[in-house]
CSV table of C-alpha atoms and ligand atoms in Angstrom, one decimal:
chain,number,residue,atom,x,y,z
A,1,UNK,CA,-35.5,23.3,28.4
A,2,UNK,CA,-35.0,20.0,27.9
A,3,UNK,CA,-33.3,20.6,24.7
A,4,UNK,CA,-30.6,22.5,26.7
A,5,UNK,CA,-30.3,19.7,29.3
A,6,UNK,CA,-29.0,17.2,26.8
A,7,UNK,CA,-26.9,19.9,25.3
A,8,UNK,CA,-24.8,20.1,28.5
A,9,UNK,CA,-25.4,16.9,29.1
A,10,UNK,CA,-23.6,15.9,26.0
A,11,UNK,CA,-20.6,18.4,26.7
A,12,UNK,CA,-20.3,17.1,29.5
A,13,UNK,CA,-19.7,13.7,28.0
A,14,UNK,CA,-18.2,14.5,25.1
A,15,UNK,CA,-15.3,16.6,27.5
A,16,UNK,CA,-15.4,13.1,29.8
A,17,UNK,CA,-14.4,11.3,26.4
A,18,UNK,CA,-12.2,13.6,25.5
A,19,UNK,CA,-10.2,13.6,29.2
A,20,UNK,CA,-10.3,9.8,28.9
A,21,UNK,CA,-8.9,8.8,26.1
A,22,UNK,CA,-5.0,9.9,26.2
A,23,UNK,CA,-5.5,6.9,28.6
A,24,UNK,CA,-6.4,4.7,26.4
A,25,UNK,CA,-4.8,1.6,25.2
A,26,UNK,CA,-2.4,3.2,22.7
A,27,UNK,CA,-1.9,6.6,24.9
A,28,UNK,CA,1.9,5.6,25.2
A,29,UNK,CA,2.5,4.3,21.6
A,30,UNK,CA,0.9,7.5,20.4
A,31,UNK,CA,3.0,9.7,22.2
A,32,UNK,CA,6.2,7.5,20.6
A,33,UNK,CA,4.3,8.7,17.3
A,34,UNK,CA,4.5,12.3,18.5
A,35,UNK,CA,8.2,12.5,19.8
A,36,UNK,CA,9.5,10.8,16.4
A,37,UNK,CA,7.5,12.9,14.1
A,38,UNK,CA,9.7,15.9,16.2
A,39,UNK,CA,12.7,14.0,15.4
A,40,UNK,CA,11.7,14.2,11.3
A,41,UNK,CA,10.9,17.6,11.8
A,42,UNK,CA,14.4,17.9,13.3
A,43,UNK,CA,15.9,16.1,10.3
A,44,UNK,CA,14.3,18.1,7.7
A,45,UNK,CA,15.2,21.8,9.4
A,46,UNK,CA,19.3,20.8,9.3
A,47,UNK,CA,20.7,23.1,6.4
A,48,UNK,CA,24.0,21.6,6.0
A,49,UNK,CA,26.4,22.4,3.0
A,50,UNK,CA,27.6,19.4,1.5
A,51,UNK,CA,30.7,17.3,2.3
A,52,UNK,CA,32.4,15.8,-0.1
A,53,UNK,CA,35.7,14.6,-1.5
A,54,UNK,CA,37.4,13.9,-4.6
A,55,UNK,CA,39.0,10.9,-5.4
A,56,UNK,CA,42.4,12.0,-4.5
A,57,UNK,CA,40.3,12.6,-1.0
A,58,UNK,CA,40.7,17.0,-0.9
A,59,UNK,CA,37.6,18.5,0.0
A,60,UNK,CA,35.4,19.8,-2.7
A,61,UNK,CA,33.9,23.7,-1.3
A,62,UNK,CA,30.1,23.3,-1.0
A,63,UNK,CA,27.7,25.7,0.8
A,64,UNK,CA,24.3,25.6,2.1
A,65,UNK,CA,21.7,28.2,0.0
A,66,UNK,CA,18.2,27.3,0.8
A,67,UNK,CA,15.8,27.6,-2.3
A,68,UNK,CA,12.5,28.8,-1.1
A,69,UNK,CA,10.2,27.0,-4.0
A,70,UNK,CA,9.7,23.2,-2.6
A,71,UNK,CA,7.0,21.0,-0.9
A,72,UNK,CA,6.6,17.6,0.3
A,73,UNK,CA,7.2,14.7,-1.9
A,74,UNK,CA,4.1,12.9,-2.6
A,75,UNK,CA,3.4,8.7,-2.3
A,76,UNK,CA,3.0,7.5,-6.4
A,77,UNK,CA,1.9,3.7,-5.2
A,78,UNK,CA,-0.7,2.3,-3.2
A,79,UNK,CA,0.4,-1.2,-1.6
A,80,UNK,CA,-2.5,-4.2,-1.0
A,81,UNK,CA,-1.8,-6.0,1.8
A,82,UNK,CA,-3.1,-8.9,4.0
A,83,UNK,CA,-2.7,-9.1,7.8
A,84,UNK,CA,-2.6,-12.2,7.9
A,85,UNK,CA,-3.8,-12.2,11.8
A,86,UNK,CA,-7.0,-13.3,13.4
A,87,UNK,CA,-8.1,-9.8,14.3
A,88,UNK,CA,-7.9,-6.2,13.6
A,89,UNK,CA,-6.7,-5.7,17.9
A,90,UNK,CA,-3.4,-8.5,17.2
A,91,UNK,CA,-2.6,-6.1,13.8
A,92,UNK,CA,-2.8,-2.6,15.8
A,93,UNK,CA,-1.0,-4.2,18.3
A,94,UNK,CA,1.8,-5.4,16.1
A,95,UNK,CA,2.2,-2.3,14.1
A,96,UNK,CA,2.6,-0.3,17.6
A,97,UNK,CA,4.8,-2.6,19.1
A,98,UNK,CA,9.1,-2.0,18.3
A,99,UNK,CA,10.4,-5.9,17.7
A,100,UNK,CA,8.3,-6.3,14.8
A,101,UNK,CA,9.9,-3.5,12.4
A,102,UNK,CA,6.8,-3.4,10.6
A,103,UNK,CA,3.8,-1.2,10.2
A,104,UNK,CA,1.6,0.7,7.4
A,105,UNK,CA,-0.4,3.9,6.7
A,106,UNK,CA,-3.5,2.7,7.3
A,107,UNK,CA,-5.6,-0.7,8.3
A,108,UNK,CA,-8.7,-2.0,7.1
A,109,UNK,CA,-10.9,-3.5,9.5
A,110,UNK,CA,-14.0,-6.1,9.0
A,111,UNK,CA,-16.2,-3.5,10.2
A,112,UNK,CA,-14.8,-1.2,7.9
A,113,UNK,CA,-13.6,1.1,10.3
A,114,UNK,CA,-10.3,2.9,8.8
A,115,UNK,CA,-7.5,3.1,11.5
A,116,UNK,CA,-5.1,5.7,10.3
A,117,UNK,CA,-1.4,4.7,11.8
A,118,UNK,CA,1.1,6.9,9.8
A,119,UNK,CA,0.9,10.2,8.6
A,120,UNK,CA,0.9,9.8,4.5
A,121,UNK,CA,3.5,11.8,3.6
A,122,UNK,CA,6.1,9.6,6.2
A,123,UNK,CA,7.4,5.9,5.2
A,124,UNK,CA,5.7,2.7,6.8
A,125,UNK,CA,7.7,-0.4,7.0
A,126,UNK,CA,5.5,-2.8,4.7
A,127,UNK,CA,7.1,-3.6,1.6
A,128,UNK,CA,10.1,-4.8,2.5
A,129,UNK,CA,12.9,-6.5,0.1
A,130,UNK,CA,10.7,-5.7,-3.1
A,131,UNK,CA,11.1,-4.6,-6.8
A,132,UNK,CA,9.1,-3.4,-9.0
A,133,UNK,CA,10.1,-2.0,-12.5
A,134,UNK,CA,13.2,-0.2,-11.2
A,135,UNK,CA,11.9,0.9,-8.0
A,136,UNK,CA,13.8,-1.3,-5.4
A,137,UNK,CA,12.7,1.3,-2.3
A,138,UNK,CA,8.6,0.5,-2.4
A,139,UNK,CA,8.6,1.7,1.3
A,140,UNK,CA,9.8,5.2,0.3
A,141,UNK,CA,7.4,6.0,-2.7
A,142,UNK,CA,4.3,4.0,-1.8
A,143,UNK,CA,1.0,4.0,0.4
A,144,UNK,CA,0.8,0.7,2.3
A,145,UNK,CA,-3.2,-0.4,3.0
A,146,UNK,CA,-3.7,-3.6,5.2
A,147,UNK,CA,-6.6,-5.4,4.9
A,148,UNK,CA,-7.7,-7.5,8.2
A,149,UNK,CA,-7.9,-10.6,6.7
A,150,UNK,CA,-6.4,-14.0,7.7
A,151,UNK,CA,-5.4,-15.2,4.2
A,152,UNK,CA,-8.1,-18.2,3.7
A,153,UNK,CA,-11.4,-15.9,3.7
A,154,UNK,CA,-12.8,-14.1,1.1
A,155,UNK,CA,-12.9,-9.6,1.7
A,156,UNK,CA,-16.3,-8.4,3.3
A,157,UNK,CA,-18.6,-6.2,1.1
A,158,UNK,CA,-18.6,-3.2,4.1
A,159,UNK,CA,-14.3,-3.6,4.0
A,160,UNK,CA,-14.5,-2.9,0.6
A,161,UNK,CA,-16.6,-0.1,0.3
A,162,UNK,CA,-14.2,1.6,3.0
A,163,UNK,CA,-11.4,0.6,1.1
A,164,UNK,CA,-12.8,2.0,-2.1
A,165,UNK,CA,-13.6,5.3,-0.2
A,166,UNK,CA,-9.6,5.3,1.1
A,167,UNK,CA,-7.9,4.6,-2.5
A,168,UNK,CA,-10.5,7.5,-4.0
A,169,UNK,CA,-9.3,10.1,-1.5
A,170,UNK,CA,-5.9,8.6,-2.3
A,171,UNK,CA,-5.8,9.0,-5.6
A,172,UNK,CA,-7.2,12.2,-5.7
A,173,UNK,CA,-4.8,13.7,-3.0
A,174,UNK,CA,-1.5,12.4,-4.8
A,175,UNK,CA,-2.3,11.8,-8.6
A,176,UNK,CA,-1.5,8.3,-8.1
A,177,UNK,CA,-1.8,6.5,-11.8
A,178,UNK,CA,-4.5,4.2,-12.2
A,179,UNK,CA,-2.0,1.8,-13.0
A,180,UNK,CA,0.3,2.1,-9.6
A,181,UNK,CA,-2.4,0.1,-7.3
A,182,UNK,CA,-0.8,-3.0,-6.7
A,183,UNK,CA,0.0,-5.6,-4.0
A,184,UNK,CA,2.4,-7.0,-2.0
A,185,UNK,CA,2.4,-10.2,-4.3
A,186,UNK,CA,3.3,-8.0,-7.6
A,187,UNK,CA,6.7,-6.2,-5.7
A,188,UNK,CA,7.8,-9.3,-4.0
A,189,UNK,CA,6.7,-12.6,-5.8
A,190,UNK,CA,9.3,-15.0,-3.8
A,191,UNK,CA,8.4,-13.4,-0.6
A,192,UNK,CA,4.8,-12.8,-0.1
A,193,UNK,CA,1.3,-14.1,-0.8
A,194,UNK,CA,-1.0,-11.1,0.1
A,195,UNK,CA,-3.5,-10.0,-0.9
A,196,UNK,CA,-4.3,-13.2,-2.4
A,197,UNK,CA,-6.4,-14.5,-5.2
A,198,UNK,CA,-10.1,-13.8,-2.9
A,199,UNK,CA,-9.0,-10.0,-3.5
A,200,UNK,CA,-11.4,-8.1,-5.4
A,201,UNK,CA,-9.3,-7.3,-8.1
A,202,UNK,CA,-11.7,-6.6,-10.8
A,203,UNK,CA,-13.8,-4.5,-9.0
A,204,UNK,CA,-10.6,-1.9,-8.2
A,205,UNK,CA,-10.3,-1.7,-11.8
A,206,UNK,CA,-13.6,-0.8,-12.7
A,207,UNK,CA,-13.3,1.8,-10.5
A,208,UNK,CA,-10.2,3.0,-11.4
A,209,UNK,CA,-7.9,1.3,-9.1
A,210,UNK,CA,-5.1,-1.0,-11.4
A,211,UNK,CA,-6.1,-2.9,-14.2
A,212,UNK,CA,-8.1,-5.5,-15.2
A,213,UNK,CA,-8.4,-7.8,-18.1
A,214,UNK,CA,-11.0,-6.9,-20.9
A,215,UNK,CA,-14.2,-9.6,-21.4
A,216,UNK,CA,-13.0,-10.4,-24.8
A,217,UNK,CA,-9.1,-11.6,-25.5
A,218,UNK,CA,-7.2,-12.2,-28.4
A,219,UNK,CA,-4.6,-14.5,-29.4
A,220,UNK,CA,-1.2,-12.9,-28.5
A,221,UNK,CA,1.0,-13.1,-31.6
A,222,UNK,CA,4.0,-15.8,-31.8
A,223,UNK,CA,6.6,-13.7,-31.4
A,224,UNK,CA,5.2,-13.3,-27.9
A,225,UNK,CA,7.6,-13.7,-25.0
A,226,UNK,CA,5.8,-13.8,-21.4
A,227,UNK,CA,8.8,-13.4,-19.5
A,228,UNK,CA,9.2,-9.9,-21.1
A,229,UNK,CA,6.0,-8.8,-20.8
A,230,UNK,CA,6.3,-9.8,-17.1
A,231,UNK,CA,8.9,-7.5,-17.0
A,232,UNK,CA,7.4,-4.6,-18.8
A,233,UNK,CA,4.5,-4.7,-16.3
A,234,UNK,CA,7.1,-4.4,-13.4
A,235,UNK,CA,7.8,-7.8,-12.2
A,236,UNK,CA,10.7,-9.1,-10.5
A,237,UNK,CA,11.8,-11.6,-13.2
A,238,UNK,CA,15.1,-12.7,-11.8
A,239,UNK,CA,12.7,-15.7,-10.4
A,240,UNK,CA,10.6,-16.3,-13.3
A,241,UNK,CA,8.7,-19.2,-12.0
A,242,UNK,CA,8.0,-16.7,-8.5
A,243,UNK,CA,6.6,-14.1,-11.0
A,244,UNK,CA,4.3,-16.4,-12.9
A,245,UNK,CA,2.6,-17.4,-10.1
A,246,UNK,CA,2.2,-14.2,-8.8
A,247,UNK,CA,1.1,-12.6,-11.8
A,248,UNK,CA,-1.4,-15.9,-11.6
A,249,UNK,CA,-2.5,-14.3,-8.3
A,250,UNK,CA,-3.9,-11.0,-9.5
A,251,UNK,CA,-4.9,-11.3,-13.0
A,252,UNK,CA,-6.0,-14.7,-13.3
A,253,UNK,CA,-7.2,-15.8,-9.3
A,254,UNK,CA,-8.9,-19.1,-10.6
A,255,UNK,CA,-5.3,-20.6,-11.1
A,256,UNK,CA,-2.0,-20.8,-9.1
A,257,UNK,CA,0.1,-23.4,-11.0
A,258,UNK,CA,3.4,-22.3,-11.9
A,259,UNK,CA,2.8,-23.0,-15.6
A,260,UNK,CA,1.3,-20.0,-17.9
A,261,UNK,CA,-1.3,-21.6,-20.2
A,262,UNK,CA,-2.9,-20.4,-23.1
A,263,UNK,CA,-5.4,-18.6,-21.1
A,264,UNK,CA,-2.5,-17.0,-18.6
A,265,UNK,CA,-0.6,-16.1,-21.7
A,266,UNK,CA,-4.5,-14.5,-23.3
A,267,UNK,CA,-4.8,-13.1,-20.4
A,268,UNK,CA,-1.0,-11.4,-20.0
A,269,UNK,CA,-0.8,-10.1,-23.7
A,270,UNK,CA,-4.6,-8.4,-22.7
A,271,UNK,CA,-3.4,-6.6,-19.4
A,272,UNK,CA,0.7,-6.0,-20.3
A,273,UNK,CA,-0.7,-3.5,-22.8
A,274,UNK,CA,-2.1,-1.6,-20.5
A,275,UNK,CA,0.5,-1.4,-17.9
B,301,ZN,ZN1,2.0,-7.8,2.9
């Protein structure tokens, strides 16, 4: 009997919950979510045959015939990020609000709670002006994960483990390479300093999230050149000294000077390899 008590008991709450919470602080943005998904729906369904001229400016016939093999296109990068705020409230807050323009797929708090924000298959405003390899859109083909952190204090041991959790189920959903977990740093060296040499770099690599260097490191041979291997690995080189220092960021974290040394360049000719 009084098993059944707190059976209705907790329907009734649950139900209470359930009634209060399209109140809640983000009942309005959500509902913004919901009417602009609709309007990507909307996009998607328009079967329009193409228009298109020649260069003496006739039209060139075109007509619509819908295949019926196709699916959605899947993210092939996940992007680290920073927030850069004091907590995870200011960072939900800006991503929901319009004057900022900016926003990502999911958010990483210190408790490691996992705030979901945009559906994954839909493009979050986080990379912005970026490169990497010849990718120049990262917004359209990647993942973007923020991690609430203000920049100056080293990731939490509970964050990671939820962010670990997230880039597993990524990685497993989309077949993203083991080489395409990067950060903002990597796509936009003159730009951005996130995630910052406190990220746990090493760790993502040993579980199969980006690379790593190995323990043991050889000389790289004379005819060596860093700035190509920079490239190789996807960097932006058209600022060289930009790129050094982020490269500096990820793969070496002890070091931030703009200068490649013979451990930088050790290190470089180790992880290039594998990129
Ligand atoms: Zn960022």
């Amino acid at each position: 009997m009084k098993n059944y008590h707190y059976a209705i008991f907790s329907i009734v709450a649950l139900a209470a919950l359930s009634s209060c919470s399209p109140k809640g602080p983000y009942a309005l943005t959500n509902k913004v979510y919901t009417s602009k998904t609709d309007s990507v729906v909307r996009v998607i369904e328009q079967t329009q045959p193409p228009m298109l001229v020649d260069s003496a400016g006739a039209n060139i016939p075109g007509e619509w015939v819908g295949t019926v093999n196709f699916n959605l296109r899947k993210p092939n990068y996940v992007i680290i990020h920073f927030t850069a705020q004091d907590s995870i409230q200011q960072t939900l807050k800006t991503f929901t609000l319009v004057k900022p323009q900016v926003s990502a797929h999911y958010v990483v708090a210190k408790d490691g709670k996992v705030y979901h924000m945009l559906n994954d298959y839909l493009r979050a405003w986080h990379a912005g002006i970026s490169r990497w390899g010849s990718i120049s859109d990262m917004n359209s083909c990647s993942i973007g994960i923020e991690i609430d952190n203000n920049g100056h204090e080293p990731f939490n041991d509970t964050q990671v483990k939820s962010l670990l959790a997230l880039l597993t189920q990524l990685k497993k959903a989309y077949g993203i390479p083991t080489s395409n977990f990067i950060g903002h740093q990597d796509i936009a060296p003159l730009r951005k300093p996130d995630p910052g040499p406190f990220f746990p770099w090493k760790l993502l690599a040993e579980k199969g999230f980006g690379y790593w260097r190995d323990y043991l490191l050889e000389l790289p041979p004379d005819s060596f050149d860093y700035a190509t291997a920079l490239k190789l690995m996807g960097y932006d080189t058209r600022d060289l000294t930009a790129a050094v220092v982020a490269f500096k960021r990820h793969f070496v974290q002890t070091d931030e000077t703009p200068t490649m040394t013979q451990f930088d360049l050790n290190i470089l000719y180790n992880v290039y390899k594998k990129y």
